[in-house]
């Protein structure tokens, strides 16, 4: 009995540490007290060799604060002490206690067997209704105090277990409550006292399909996913942490599938009466984990190509940068741009565009080396991070291979598009103080290819000088426009059938106050970038119309004035109104104005371009396709665009007398254009052989240094006069 009560009190202290001190003090003091009393009484008897009579024993028992019964086994004598009488509700005057003692021993009436049991076992528990009708439980400890001739005298000392019983009931219901809560919250508990043998809660057994609640660390480890076992081992090592720690790992579950769990654990220090405890709560987080993976995918992965996105690249890149500095590795960062990707989107649709992006990413994957990475930075920009093994040619060779494979994709719908890519690259850690900076330098190198198809450019620190140059140029150009330093030069266009001048192309020049003439190639690109082009184009449109009208008024033959438009000019919604105003302002008929557009410009947004072109055609303005043959477009595009003139690019003409292929292309283009009622002009004619070839090929008009370079208006007037005399 005492052993059970002691075990019970230890368990109680462990589970309710906050009540442990009070419970222990009560328990220990009661125990000590009872033991002392028994020892005291027994000793007195032994020492006095039973000289003490029953009266003396009763006197001692009466003053004791514990329940006591002094009884003879033949029931010739029974005494219940005051404490027990109070409990039983017996008056002090009651002379005979024989009937009441059976109640105290928890039996209804006389029972010799029970008496023998009490006497023999020296430990006996009884329950009975107390004076206040509540149930009382007493643990009896019985000692022999005197052996008489006829009978034996015993003293039974009670230990009142009533309160502890209540606690046990509370504890059992608390345990039930605990288990139900854990079940509802789907939390498993895994605890150990020695870190080798664990006890699993019913909920954890359910979660993991365990057959027994006891499981060894090794058995539990075998359920952990092989890739997460290191995490589990580390958790075991950290198990004596006083802080709550948590790890996430996959554990084989009831359905034999691995599910994700979080294990929150800590150690609970042992006390004098309790052993230390290790362990904690196991929570199924599979759903949350899947959501996290998805969120990670969304924030770190490009949806179209499934490659890493810029965020991921920067994060991984920082790690690569740090480790490359530490381990003295080098990496190449190559940034690639798909040339004229918008054309693919515009002409073949977004789904084809996405397909091209996916294929491009797959090509890049073939070249990525261990420790490297492929990422889509934005739109048609990708990054390829490659480990360097001392081969300076690696970036160029890799890009060349990518270009080769990429070009092969141009089949079916993409057949008319020349798929190519350009690249800029830098070296890590050499080319910057952080991964971000080195990436930006590779992007900078790419930009410096200025859109030249298939170009590959290495980053060089002096590249920044040209940007400083650009900024200075922007400022100077702004001032030049304000100071009216821009002028139009005119280059004649000749009718190959008659040799007469049929038009001029207005070409912009910046004439500095010191007379230096800056050609358009040096500033038109910058003007486009910093939005100064609008002002330049307004000037070109109005000045071109004014000059043409002036020449008409001066009596020169009517000619077509061609002007060049940049993309931003052409896509203005009020383009038609602007052109109409410019014509109306000087009273020039629309048929004497022609707008030159490049293929890339027209195909950037083909539907909008066609509507803009139609609006100009409605006014009566002519439309020429400039630099034809340099872009990606095929003759099939001609059908879509309402152009009136096709300008064959000078690259075809430059060597036409020696280049049969150029000749074949030019004559085919002229034939097709004619069939579509589109006139043709060849630009860049520098000699008579070229002129005759083009005339024979059926070209309508010609422009080039052979007839005249771009010249100021006064010089062109002389040209008119010379022509009229010849
Ligand atoms: P573009 O429209 O193709 O103009 C033809 C260019 O070829 C002109 O260069 C012209 O001088 C040059 N050229 C003409 N015949 C020959 C020849 O026989 N041999 C050689 N080697 N070159 C010849 P320019 O004037 O330097 O203009 C270059 C480009 O600048 C133009 O190409 C056009 O794209 C752009 N540009 C010129 N003026 C304007 C303008 O007012 N606005 C816009 N947006 N761009 C302009
Ligand atoms: Mg032009
Ligand atoms: Mg041209």
XYZ file of C-alpha atoms and ligand atoms in Angstrom:
774
model
C 0.000 0.000 0.000
C 2.723 2.394 1.022
C 4.639 1.526 -2.160
C 1.569 2.240 -4.333
C 0.894 5.508 -2.524
C 4.541 6.540 -2.944
C 4.514 5.716 -6.670
C 1.283 7.573 -7.024
C 2.598 10.661 -5.253
C 5.740 10.683 -7.472
C 3.616 10.499 -10.603
C 1.374 13.247 -9.251
C 4.381 15.479 -8.575
C 5.714 14.891 -12.079
C 2.455 15.777 -13.770
C 1.527 18.676 -11.481
C 4.905 20.084 -10.515
C 3.269 23.265 -9.181
C 1.413 21.242 -6.498
C 4.297 18.893 -5.883
C 5.749 20.580 -2.801
C 2.439 20.711 -0.897
C 1.524 17.138 -1.795
C 4.943 15.830 -0.829
C 5.009 17.648 2.492
C 1.540 16.336 3.385
C 2.393 12.854 2.309
C 5.806 12.606 3.906
C 4.733 14.152 7.186
C 1.754 11.791 7.419
C 3.925 8.818 6.642
C 6.652 9.779 9.076
C 4.120 10.485 11.738
C 2.339 7.153 11.291
C 5.606 5.263 11.273
C 6.743 7.017 14.435
C 3.503 6.200 16.214
C 3.680 2.538 15.301
C 7.333 2.359 16.279
C 6.607 4.208 19.450
C 3.784 1.938 20.504
C 5.621 -1.214 19.483
C 8.762 -0.084 21.322
C 6.936 0.751 24.475
C 5.451 -2.689 24.476
C 8.670 -4.406 23.713
C 10.657 -2.410 26.224
C 8.139 -2.692 28.982
C 7.627 -6.297 28.091
C 3.939 -5.742 27.822
C 3.838 -4.021 31.083
C 1.715 -1.303 29.546
C -1.957 -2.061 29.878
C -4.745 -1.417 27.417
C -5.681 1.802 29.171
C -2.291 3.313 28.517
C -2.430 2.343 24.868
C -5.855 3.855 24.524
C -4.614 7.053 26.219
C -1.853 7.445 23.609
C -4.149 6.580 20.698
C -6.786 9.030 21.833
C -4.364 11.915 21.458
C -3.116 10.902 18.023
C -4.112 12.946 14.992
C -4.437 9.863 12.848
C -7.067 7.167 12.690
C -6.300 4.206 14.965
C -7.985 0.985 16.026
C -6.747 -1.196 18.868
C -8.278 -4.586 18.665
C -8.004 -8.151 19.870
C -8.287 -10.815 17.202
C -11.057 -12.543 19.132
C -12.829 -9.181 19.330
C -12.887 -9.412 23.098
C -11.575 -5.845 22.988
C -11.935 -3.116 20.351
C -11.161 0.575 20.688
C -11.571 3.268 18.006
C -9.603 6.427 18.744
C -11.045 9.924 18.765
C -9.844 10.866 15.283
C -11.541 7.825 13.750
C -14.665 8.249 15.852
C -15.044 11.765 14.467
C -14.662 10.410 10.990
C -17.258 7.724 11.589
C -19.567 10.114 13.463
C -19.446 8.034 16.688
C -20.133 9.831 19.955
C -17.287 9.803 22.500
C -19.695 8.164 24.897
C -20.175 5.073 22.776
C -18.884 2.271 24.902
C -18.829 -0.568 22.417
C -16.836 -0.030 19.239
C -17.120 -3.606 17.954
C -19.949 -2.920 15.550
C -18.382 0.282 14.200
C -14.942 -1.162 13.508
C -16.331 -3.264 10.638
C -17.439 -0.029 8.985
C -13.945 1.379 9.464
C -12.498 -1.745 7.866
C -14.963 -1.415 4.976
C -17.056 -4.524 5.647
C -20.753 -4.750 6.340
C -20.605 -7.084 9.251
C -18.376 -9.496 11.090
C -15.850 -11.104 8.735
C -13.103 -13.225 10.253
C -11.362 -13.599 6.922
C -10.924 -9.862 6.594
C -9.588 -9.607 10.113
C -7.012 -12.268 9.315
C -6.095 -10.484 6.133
C -5.640 -7.207 8.020
C -3.548 -8.867 10.663
C -1.421 -10.828 8.176
C -0.891 -8.335 5.456
C -0.220 -5.407 7.717
C -1.458 -3.294 4.900
C -5.071 -3.034 4.005
C -7.220 -0.403 2.285
C -10.839 0.236 3.238
C -13.515 2.597 1.999
C -16.578 3.644 3.929
C -19.088 6.440 4.277
C -17.936 9.066 6.745
C -20.040 11.047 9.150
C -20.820 13.556 6.413
C -21.786 10.661 4.100
C -18.841 11.315 1.778
C -16.652 8.334 0.923
C -13.495 7.967 2.954
C -10.545 5.738 2.071
C -8.091 4.621 4.682
C -4.959 2.586 4.236
C -4.434 0.491 7.354
C -1.098 -0.543 8.632
C -1.382 -3.123 11.386
C 1.118 -4.220 14.003
C 0.976 -6.893 16.631
C 1.406 -5.346 20.047
C 0.620 -8.068 22.498
C 0.158 -11.793 22.406
C -2.076 -12.997 25.194
C -2.982 -16.489 26.074
C -6.368 -16.412 24.471
C -5.946 -13.678 21.931
C -3.552 -11.290 20.201
C -3.728 -7.501 20.419
C -3.215 -5.446 17.314
C -2.931 -1.720 16.571
C -4.092 -0.575 13.131
C -2.892 2.884 12.119
C -4.774 4.588 9.333
C -3.459 6.660 6.531
C -6.279 8.747 5.059
C -6.122 8.382 1.294
C -9.350 10.254 0.541
C -7.676 13.378 -0.840
C -5.154 11.396 -2.858
C -7.972 9.306 -4.315
C -9.717 12.450 -5.463
C -6.508 13.609 -7.016
C -6.162 10.290 -8.808
C -9.657 10.664 -10.238
C -8.812 14.203 -11.327
C -5.587 12.984 -12.788
C -7.293 10.239 -14.768
C -9.792 12.707 -16.181
C -6.980 15.206 -16.831
C -5.154 12.489 -18.730
C -8.297 11.746 -20.758
C -8.748 15.440 -21.391
C -5.098 15.721 -22.441
C -5.394 12.800 -24.854
C -8.651 14.104 -26.361
C -7.185 17.578 -26.796
C -4.143 16.134 -28.504
C -6.393 14.041 -30.719
C -8.546 17.026 -31.644
C -5.503 19.197 -32.269
C -3.874 16.293 -34.117
C -0.768 16.626 -32.010
C 1.291 13.583 -31.196
C 3.600 13.441 -28.186
C 6.912 11.636 -28.028
C 8.690 11.522 -24.660
C 11.696 9.774 -23.237
C 13.544 9.658 -19.964
C 16.803 8.295 -21.361
C 16.734 9.516 -24.994
C 16.922 5.914 -26.181
C 13.480 4.620 -25.362
C 10.501 6.764 -26.221
C 6.844 6.674 -25.362
C 4.390 7.719 -28.065
C 1.008 9.227 -27.236
C -2.124 7.533 -28.674
C -2.414 10.325 -31.257
C 1.186 9.843 -32.416
C 0.598 6.100 -32.675
C -2.406 6.864 -34.859
C -0.458 9.346 -36.994
C 2.466 7.031 -37.653
C 0.584 3.746 -37.492
C 2.666 2.530 -34.514
C 1.619 -0.768 -32.985
C 3.106 -0.055 -29.579
C 3.457 3.095 -27.542
C 7.080 2.292 -26.757
C 9.547 2.885 -29.508
C 13.321 3.142 -29.467
C 15.210 6.083 -30.956
C 16.642 3.727 -33.610
C 13.165 2.474 -34.551
C 11.864 6.015 -34.778
C 14.891 7.045 -36.847
C 14.144 4.289 -39.358
C 10.754 5.944 -39.977
C 12.402 9.278 -40.785
C 13.055 9.964 -44.476
C 16.680 9.055 -45.288
C 17.370 12.637 -46.424
C 16.087 14.031 -43.129
C 17.867 11.638 -40.792
C 20.686 14.116 -40.216
C 18.072 16.588 -39.021
C 16.683 13.943 -36.671
C 20.161 13.034 -35.385
C 20.902 16.688 -34.714
C 17.575 17.023 -32.929
C 18.503 14.104 -30.676
C 21.834 15.725 -29.933
C 20.113 19.002 -29.091
C 17.490 17.239 -26.987
C 18.865 18.546 -23.699
C 18.020 22.073 -24.778
C 16.042 23.978 -22.139
C 14.612 26.115 -24.934
C 11.842 24.828 -27.171
C 13.400 23.858 -30.494
C 11.754 22.581 -33.603
C 12.762 20.631 -36.671
C 10.860 19.729 -39.789
C 11.254 16.322 -41.341
C 9.482 13.675 -43.352
C 8.323 10.653 -41.382
C 6.787 7.485 -42.761
C 3.133 7.531 -41.750
C 0.173 5.174 -41.487
C -0.327 5.126 -45.221
C 3.367 4.240 -45.672
C 3.839 7.547 -47.411
C 6.198 10.124 -46.047
C 4.460 13.138 -44.619
C 6.000 16.341 -43.330
C 6.042 16.823 -39.554
C 7.337 19.447 -37.235
C 8.795 18.128 -33.987
C 8.866 20.722 -31.199
C 10.980 19.490 -28.354
C 12.746 20.486 -25.173
C 14.113 18.871 -22.077
C 12.355 19.006 -18.712
C 14.850 18.979 -15.900
C 14.592 16.219 -13.337
C 13.877 17.006 -9.681
C 14.757 15.070 -6.538
C 11.688 12.975 -7.109
C 11.332 12.983 -10.879
C 13.519 11.884 -13.712
C 14.429 14.306 -16.513
C 12.175 14.109 -19.540
C 13.090 14.655 -23.183
C 10.761 15.062 -26.100
C 7.866 17.098 -27.330
C 5.037 17.473 -29.786
C 4.797 16.060 -33.308
C 2.545 17.958 -35.696
C 1.591 17.012 -39.260
C 2.472 20.013 -41.459
C 2.235 18.343 -44.869
C -0.448 20.761 -46.133
C 1.420 23.828 -44.874
C 4.625 22.470 -46.352
C 3.011 22.010 -49.744
C 1.688 25.569 -49.563
C 5.175 26.794 -48.628
C 6.652 24.921 -51.572
C 4.079 26.530 -53.866
C 4.769 29.982 -52.416
C 8.477 29.375 -52.862
C 7.787 28.325 -56.434
C 5.791 31.477 -57.049
C 8.354 33.746 -55.541
C 11.422 31.953 -56.825
C 10.392 30.267 -60.006
C 9.388 31.594 -63.363
C 5.978 30.219 -64.250
C 6.503 30.011 -68.002
C 9.863 28.253 -68.144
C 10.027 26.749 -64.622
C 13.527 28.206 -64.422
C 14.642 30.239 -61.423
C 13.509 33.846 -61.510
C 15.517 36.975 -60.778
C 14.851 36.766 -56.993
C 16.141 33.232 -56.865
C 19.142 34.114 -58.992
C 20.045 36.968 -56.653
C 19.670 34.771 -53.600
C 21.684 31.884 -55.035
C 24.083 34.373 -56.582
C 24.958 35.871 -53.203
C 25.816 32.411 -51.976
C 27.889 31.705 -55.110
C 29.671 35.036 -54.697
C 30.570 34.379 -51.050
C 31.736 30.821 -51.654
C 33.700 31.786 -54.774
C 35.593 34.383 -52.730
C 36.250 31.926 -49.956
C 37.228 28.960 -52.136
C 38.881 30.965 -54.914
C 36.517 29.747 -57.625
C 35.440 31.794 -60.606
C 32.072 31.809 -62.322
C 30.876 33.321 -65.571
C 27.582 35.173 -65.575
C 26.120 35.273 -69.043
C 23.010 37.345 -69.679
C 21.191 36.453 -72.893
C 18.526 38.316 -74.814
C 16.381 36.791 -77.545
C 16.734 39.102 -80.515
C 13.470 40.768 -81.573
C 11.435 38.460 -79.369
C 8.461 40.814 -79.634
C 8.200 39.816 -83.279
C 7.600 36.212 -82.269
C 4.849 37.368 -79.945
C 3.382 39.784 -82.468
C 3.444 37.523 -85.450
C 2.954 34.086 -83.948
C 1.012 34.838 -80.761
C 1.829 34.575 -77.073
C 1.523 30.806 -76.848
C 4.237 30.459 -79.470
C 6.192 33.145 -77.660
C 5.997 31.132 -74.436
C 7.006 27.996 -76.298
C 10.088 29.783 -77.623
C 10.958 30.942 -74.093
C 10.582 27.406 -72.747
C 12.712 25.952 -75.527
C 15.322 28.607 -75.012
C 15.472 27.787 -71.286
C 15.850 24.087 -72.132
C 18.748 24.818 -74.437
C 20.419 26.798 -71.651
C 19.920 23.901 -69.223
C 22.102 21.749 -71.467
C 25.047 24.025 -70.820
C 24.701 24.676 -67.117
C 27.494 23.102 -65.073
C 27.256 21.786 -61.495
C 26.990 24.675 -59.067
C 25.659 26.889 -61.852
C 22.167 28.098 -62.575
C 19.703 29.052 -65.303
C 17.304 31.904 -64.580
C 14.782 33.963 -66.494
C 15.425 37.571 -65.533
C 12.500 39.179 -67.320
C 10.651 38.967 -70.653
C 13.189 37.501 -73.068
C 16.226 37.955 -70.804
C 17.923 34.929 -69.288
C 21.001 34.365 -67.160
C 23.333 31.416 -67.255
C 25.825 30.991 -64.420
C 28.743 28.747 -65.314
C 31.685 27.553 -63.253
C 34.976 28.721 -64.762
C 37.803 26.251 -65.200
C 40.311 28.711 -66.622
C 38.878 28.754 -70.135
C 38.332 32.364 -71.236
C 36.585 31.225 -74.402
C 33.870 29.357 -72.493
C 31.220 32.134 -72.504
C 31.555 32.838 -76.229
C 31.692 29.145 -77.127
C 28.652 28.408 -74.995
C 26.630 31.279 -76.456
C 27.616 30.210 -79.968
C 26.342 26.708 -79.287
C 23.128 28.106 -77.784
C 22.699 30.316 -80.869
C 23.180 27.366 -83.179
C 20.604 25.239 -81.398
C 18.205 28.137 -81.023
C 18.297 28.897 -84.766
C 17.188 25.303 -85.442
C 13.910 25.954 -83.640
C 12.756 28.236 -86.430
C 10.453 25.756 -88.152
C 6.759 25.783 -89.034
C 5.106 28.967 -87.747
C 8.481 30.373 -86.782
C 10.000 29.588 -90.178
C 10.035 33.200 -91.323
C 11.735 34.360 -88.147
C 15.441 34.240 -87.732
C 15.767 33.060 -84.121
C 18.940 34.409 -82.586
C 20.164 35.745 -79.288
C 22.706 38.240 -78.058
C 24.707 38.036 -74.871
C 26.773 40.022 -72.433
C 28.922 38.409 -69.788
C 31.022 39.147 -66.753
C 33.190 37.160 -64.381
C 32.550 36.484 -60.723
C 34.034 37.602 -58.350
C 36.399 39.670 -60.523
C 33.904 42.076 -62.085
C 32.210 43.602 -59.046
C 31.794 43.868 -55.317
C 28.623 41.816 -55.097
C 26.709 39.304 -57.158
C 24.099 41.943 -58.004
C 26.735 44.318 -59.305
C 28.392 41.615 -61.420
C 25.017 40.623 -62.858
C 24.305 44.262 -63.678
C 27.684 44.477 -65.395
C 26.806 41.462 -67.577
C 23.490 43.179 -68.398
C 25.395 46.329 -69.159
C 27.648 44.437 -71.550
C 24.527 43.018 -73.229
C 23.082 46.513 -73.653
C 26.294 47.690 -75.214
C 25.645 45.262 -78.084
C 22.956 47.890 -78.899
C 20.587 45.303 -80.258
C 22.976 43.934 -82.866
C 21.716 40.448 -83.579
C 23.827 37.585 -82.330
C 26.353 39.895 -80.702
C 28.349 38.623 -77.696
C 30.056 41.195 -75.543
C 32.325 40.837 -72.498
C 32.032 43.348 -69.699
C 34.868 45.824 -69.477
C 35.138 48.481 -66.798
C 35.723 51.258 -69.398
C 32.264 50.567 -70.850
C 30.869 52.993 -68.317
C 32.720 55.830 -70.042
C 30.383 55.582 -73.016
C 27.401 55.953 -70.708
C 28.914 59.060 -69.232
C 29.335 60.076 -72.869
C 25.641 59.341 -73.498
C 24.559 61.511 -70.592
C 26.719 64.377 -71.776
C 25.309 63.854 -75.272
C 21.740 63.983 -73.966
C 22.370 67.344 -72.348
C 24.138 68.750 -75.387
C 21.404 67.480 -77.727
C 18.699 69.085 -75.617
C 20.581 72.390 -75.884
C 21.151 71.908 -79.616
C 17.410 71.504 -80.207
C 16.691 74.595 -78.112
C 19.397 76.544 -79.970
C 18.040 75.430 -83.350
C 21.240 73.607 -84.353
C 19.435 70.781 -86.192
C 19.184 70.975 -89.963
C 17.810 68.777 -92.718
C 20.030 67.587 -95.549
C 18.396 66.181 -98.643
C 19.555 63.248 -100.730
C 18.084 62.974 -104.222
C 16.147 59.945 -105.446
C 16.316 59.251 -109.143
C 13.758 57.691 -111.502
C 15.785 54.906 -113.161
C 13.596 55.000 -116.270
C 14.013 58.740 -116.941
C 17.105 59.645 -114.871
C 15.138 62.527 -113.404
C 14.903 63.477 -109.750
C 11.604 62.191 -108.387
C 12.136 62.824 -104.697
C 14.484 63.524 -101.854
C 15.084 61.876 -98.487
C 15.307 64.336 -95.600
C 18.193 63.277 -93.331
C 18.843 65.037 -90.070
C 22.155 66.708 -89.239
C 23.351 68.465 -86.112
C 25.465 71.410 -87.091
C 27.453 72.696 -84.175
C 28.185 76.445 -83.914
C 31.776 75.727 -84.998
C 30.417 74.158 -88.205
C 31.062 70.503 -87.200
C 28.390 68.285 -88.748
C 27.255 65.423 -86.506
C 25.662 62.520 -88.463
C 22.321 61.039 -87.223
C 23.845 57.689 -86.268
C 25.647 59.525 -83.431
C 22.581 61.040 -81.815
C 19.281 59.545 -83.071
C 19.673 56.471 -80.798
C 20.312 58.684 -77.769
C 17.456 60.984 -78.756
C 15.156 57.939 -78.871
C 16.352 56.835 -75.446
C 15.846 60.175 -73.719
C 12.612 61.102 -75.475
C 14.121 63.991 -77.427
C 13.236 62.206 -80.641
C 9.682 63.595 -80.553
C 10.988 67.128 -80.853
C 13.387 66.117 -83.625
C 10.612 64.350 -85.560
C 8.269 67.321 -85.229
C 11.004 69.481 -86.647
C 11.710 67.017 -89.509
C 8.012 66.715 -90.429
C 7.320 70.440 -90.435
C 10.606 71.485 -91.977
C 10.399 68.775 -94.685
C 6.878 69.918 -95.657
C 7.852 73.568 -95.539
C 10.951 73.040 -97.725
C 9.085 70.926 -100.279
C 6.313 73.479 -100.545
C 8.944 76.205 -100.881
C 10.630 74.360 -103.754
C 7.267 73.944 -105.432
C 6.664 77.656 -105.025
C 10.151 78.336 -106.400
C 9.073 76.485 -109.546
C 11.155 73.347 -109.178
C 9.486 70.118 -110.359
C 7.167 68.499 -107.840
C 9.033 65.836 -105.900
C 8.250 63.476 -103.015
C 9.755 64.473 -99.672
C 10.647 61.326 -97.647
C 11.042 61.611 -93.920
C 12.206 58.997 -91.398
C 10.143 58.174 -88.368
C 11.298 56.555 -85.162
C 9.130 54.018 -83.451
C 7.869 56.361 -80.722
C 6.841 58.938 -83.376
C 5.013 56.428 -85.429
C 2.981 54.901 -82.632
C 1.620 58.246 -81.349
C -2.192 58.098 -81.324
C -2.453 61.609 -82.866
C -0.002 60.844 -85.696
C -2.572 61.436 -88.401
C -3.546 64.831 -86.950
C 0.092 65.882 -86.632
C 0.855 64.986 -90.234
C -2.338 66.615 -91.446
C -1.483 69.832 -89.538
C 2.061 69.909 -90.947
C 0.731 69.563 -94.512
C -2.079 72.035 -93.967
C 0.198 74.601 -92.325
C 2.222 74.994 -95.512
C -0.448 73.882 -97.985
C 1.456 70.846 -99.297
C -0.531 68.113 -100.978
C -0.223 64.788 -99.100
C 0.926 62.970 -102.259
C 4.267 64.840 -101.972
C 5.024 63.474 -98.561
C 6.334 59.987 -97.858
C 7.004 58.389 -94.455
C 9.809 55.827 -94.233
C 9.385 53.075 -91.682
C 11.722 50.228 -90.865
C 10.552 46.624 -90.760
C 11.253 46.254 -87.059
C 9.289 49.387 -86.336
C 6.296 48.286 -88.373
C 6.220 44.807 -86.896
C 6.634 45.776 -83.251
C 2.879 45.947 -82.927
C 1.684 44.897 -86.313
C -2.032 45.540 -85.833
C -1.528 49.023 -84.474
C 1.100 49.740 -87.128
C -1.330 48.748 -89.871
C -4.032 51.003 -88.436
C -1.548 53.922 -88.207
C -0.409 53.286 -91.769
C -3.987 53.170 -93.005
C -4.674 56.504 -91.372
C -1.701 58.044 -93.191
C -2.810 56.418 -96.415
C -6.264 57.931 -95.892
C -4.575 61.343 -95.889
C -2.871 60.412 -99.160
C 0.637 60.228 -97.675
C 2.967 57.613 -99.218
C 4.547 54.878 -97.134
C 7.963 53.362 -97.728
C 9.482 50.296 -96.097
C 13.073 51.349 -95.314
C 16.136 49.092 -95.123
C 14.152 46.139 -96.507
C 15.987 42.857 -96.141
C 17.937 43.695 -92.993
C 15.277 42.557 -90.579
C 13.601 39.317 -89.835
C 10.522 39.867 -91.895
C 9.720 37.916 -94.965
C 7.964 39.052 -98.095
C 4.773 37.625 -96.674
C 4.652 40.623 -94.341
C 4.360 42.897 -97.321
C 0.816 41.679 -97.798
C -0.190 42.883 -94.357
C 1.353 46.350 -94.609
C -0.232 49.052 -96.842
C 3.120 50.321 -98.157
C 3.643 52.021 -101.500
C 7.424 51.769 -101.821
C 10.041 49.210 -100.862
C 13.569 50.457 -100.161
C 16.087 47.715 -100.758
C 18.780 48.023 -98.148
C 22.167 49.176 -99.294
C 23.792 46.001 -97.918
C 22.275 44.139 -100.916
C 23.421 46.770 -103.368
C 26.971 47.340 -102.097
C 28.367 44.265 -103.774
C 25.580 43.314 -106.157
C 27.854 43.331 -109.189
C 29.918 40.478 -107.648
C 27.392 38.767 -105.416
C 25.037 36.491 -107.305
C 23.002 35.644 -104.235
C 22.413 39.349 -103.513
C 21.367 39.795 -107.125
C 18.955 36.835 -106.968
C 17.385 38.121 -103.781
C 17.069 41.695 -105.079
C 15.505 40.654 -108.398
C 13.091 38.269 -106.638
C 12.023 40.984 -104.193
C 11.488 43.442 -107.049
C 9.389 40.886 -108.962
C 7.194 40.104 -105.964
C 6.815 43.804 -105.044
C 5.741 44.576 -108.619
C 3.131 41.820 -108.475
C 1.768 43.546 -105.415
C 1.853 46.947 -107.088
C 4.555 48.172 -104.727
C 7.279 50.373 -106.215
C 10.948 49.681 -105.410
C 13.955 51.853 -104.765
C 17.542 50.748 -104.231
C 19.581 52.741 -101.723
C 23.348 53.008 -101.605
C 24.000 53.004 -105.376
C 27.562 54.203 -105.811
C 28.434 53.211 -109.373
C 26.937 52.781 -112.828
C 27.309 48.983 -112.857
C 25.074 48.776 -109.810
C 22.674 51.196 -111.461
C 22.421 49.099 -114.689
C 21.977 45.849 -112.776
C 19.088 47.349 -110.822
C 17.541 48.900 -113.882
C 17.664 45.500 -115.619
C 16.166 43.852 -112.528
C 13.191 46.195 -112.890
C 13.898 48.515 -109.952
C 11.933 51.783 -110.260
C 14.103 54.261 -108.418
C 17.643 54.735 -107.108
C 19.342 56.655 -104.301
C 23.024 56.836 -103.547
C 26.268 58.734 -103.715
C 26.289 58.110 -107.481
C 23.627 60.798 -107.794
C 24.388 62.861 -104.744
C 25.165 62.723 -101.046
C 22.725 64.205 -98.513
C 23.124 67.974 -98.992
C 21.797 71.280 -97.635
C 18.743 72.745 -99.456
C 20.727 75.342 -101.387
C 22.980 72.661 -102.829
C 19.978 70.589 -103.771
C 18.568 73.588 -105.637
C 21.799 73.626 -107.666
C 21.274 69.900 -108.236
C 17.784 70.628 -109.557
C 19.135 73.240 -111.876
C 21.944 70.986 -113.112
C 19.440 68.182 -113.734
C 17.058 70.468 -115.576
C 19.899 71.530 -117.861
C 20.973 67.907 -118.611
P 18.420 55.632 -93.729
O 17.050 56.197 -93.559
O 18.527 54.300 -94.324
O 19.229 56.667 -94.599
C 20.112 56.292 -95.533
C 21.494 56.433 -95.055
O 22.354 55.947 -96.053
C 21.872 57.902 -94.879
O 22.783 58.005 -93.842
C 22.593 58.195 -96.150
O 23.519 59.266 -96.022
C 23.291 56.902 -96.389
N 23.580 56.721 -97.830
C 22.834 57.106 -98.874
N 23.423 56.741 -100.006
C 24.565 56.127 -99.691
C 25.624 55.540 -100.459
O 25.625 55.529 -101.688
N 26.670 54.988 -99.785
C 26.695 54.995 -98.417
N 27.737 54.448 -97.818
N 25.709 55.561 -97.662
C 24.666 56.115 -98.294
P 22.592 59.047 -92.728
O 22.099 60.323 -93.258
O 23.855 59.050 -91.960
O 21.426 58.450 -91.917
C 21.596 57.288 -91.230
C 20.338 56.827 -90.624
O 19.916 57.731 -89.604
C 19.164 56.800 -91.580
O 19.189 55.640 -92.332
C 18.014 56.826 -90.662
O 17.750 55.544 -90.157
C 18.531 57.681 -89.549
N 18.021 59.042 -89.746
C 18.446 60.018 -90.535
N 17.656 61.086 -90.403
C 16.672 60.769 -89.542
C 15.544 61.474 -89.022
O 15.244 62.621 -89.369
N 14.753 60.821 -88.104
C 15.023 59.541 -87.750
N 14.223 58.962 -86.868
N 16.096 58.846 -88.229
C 16.898 59.478 -89.127
Mg 15.484 56.220 -94.535
Mg 17.645 53.079 -95.318
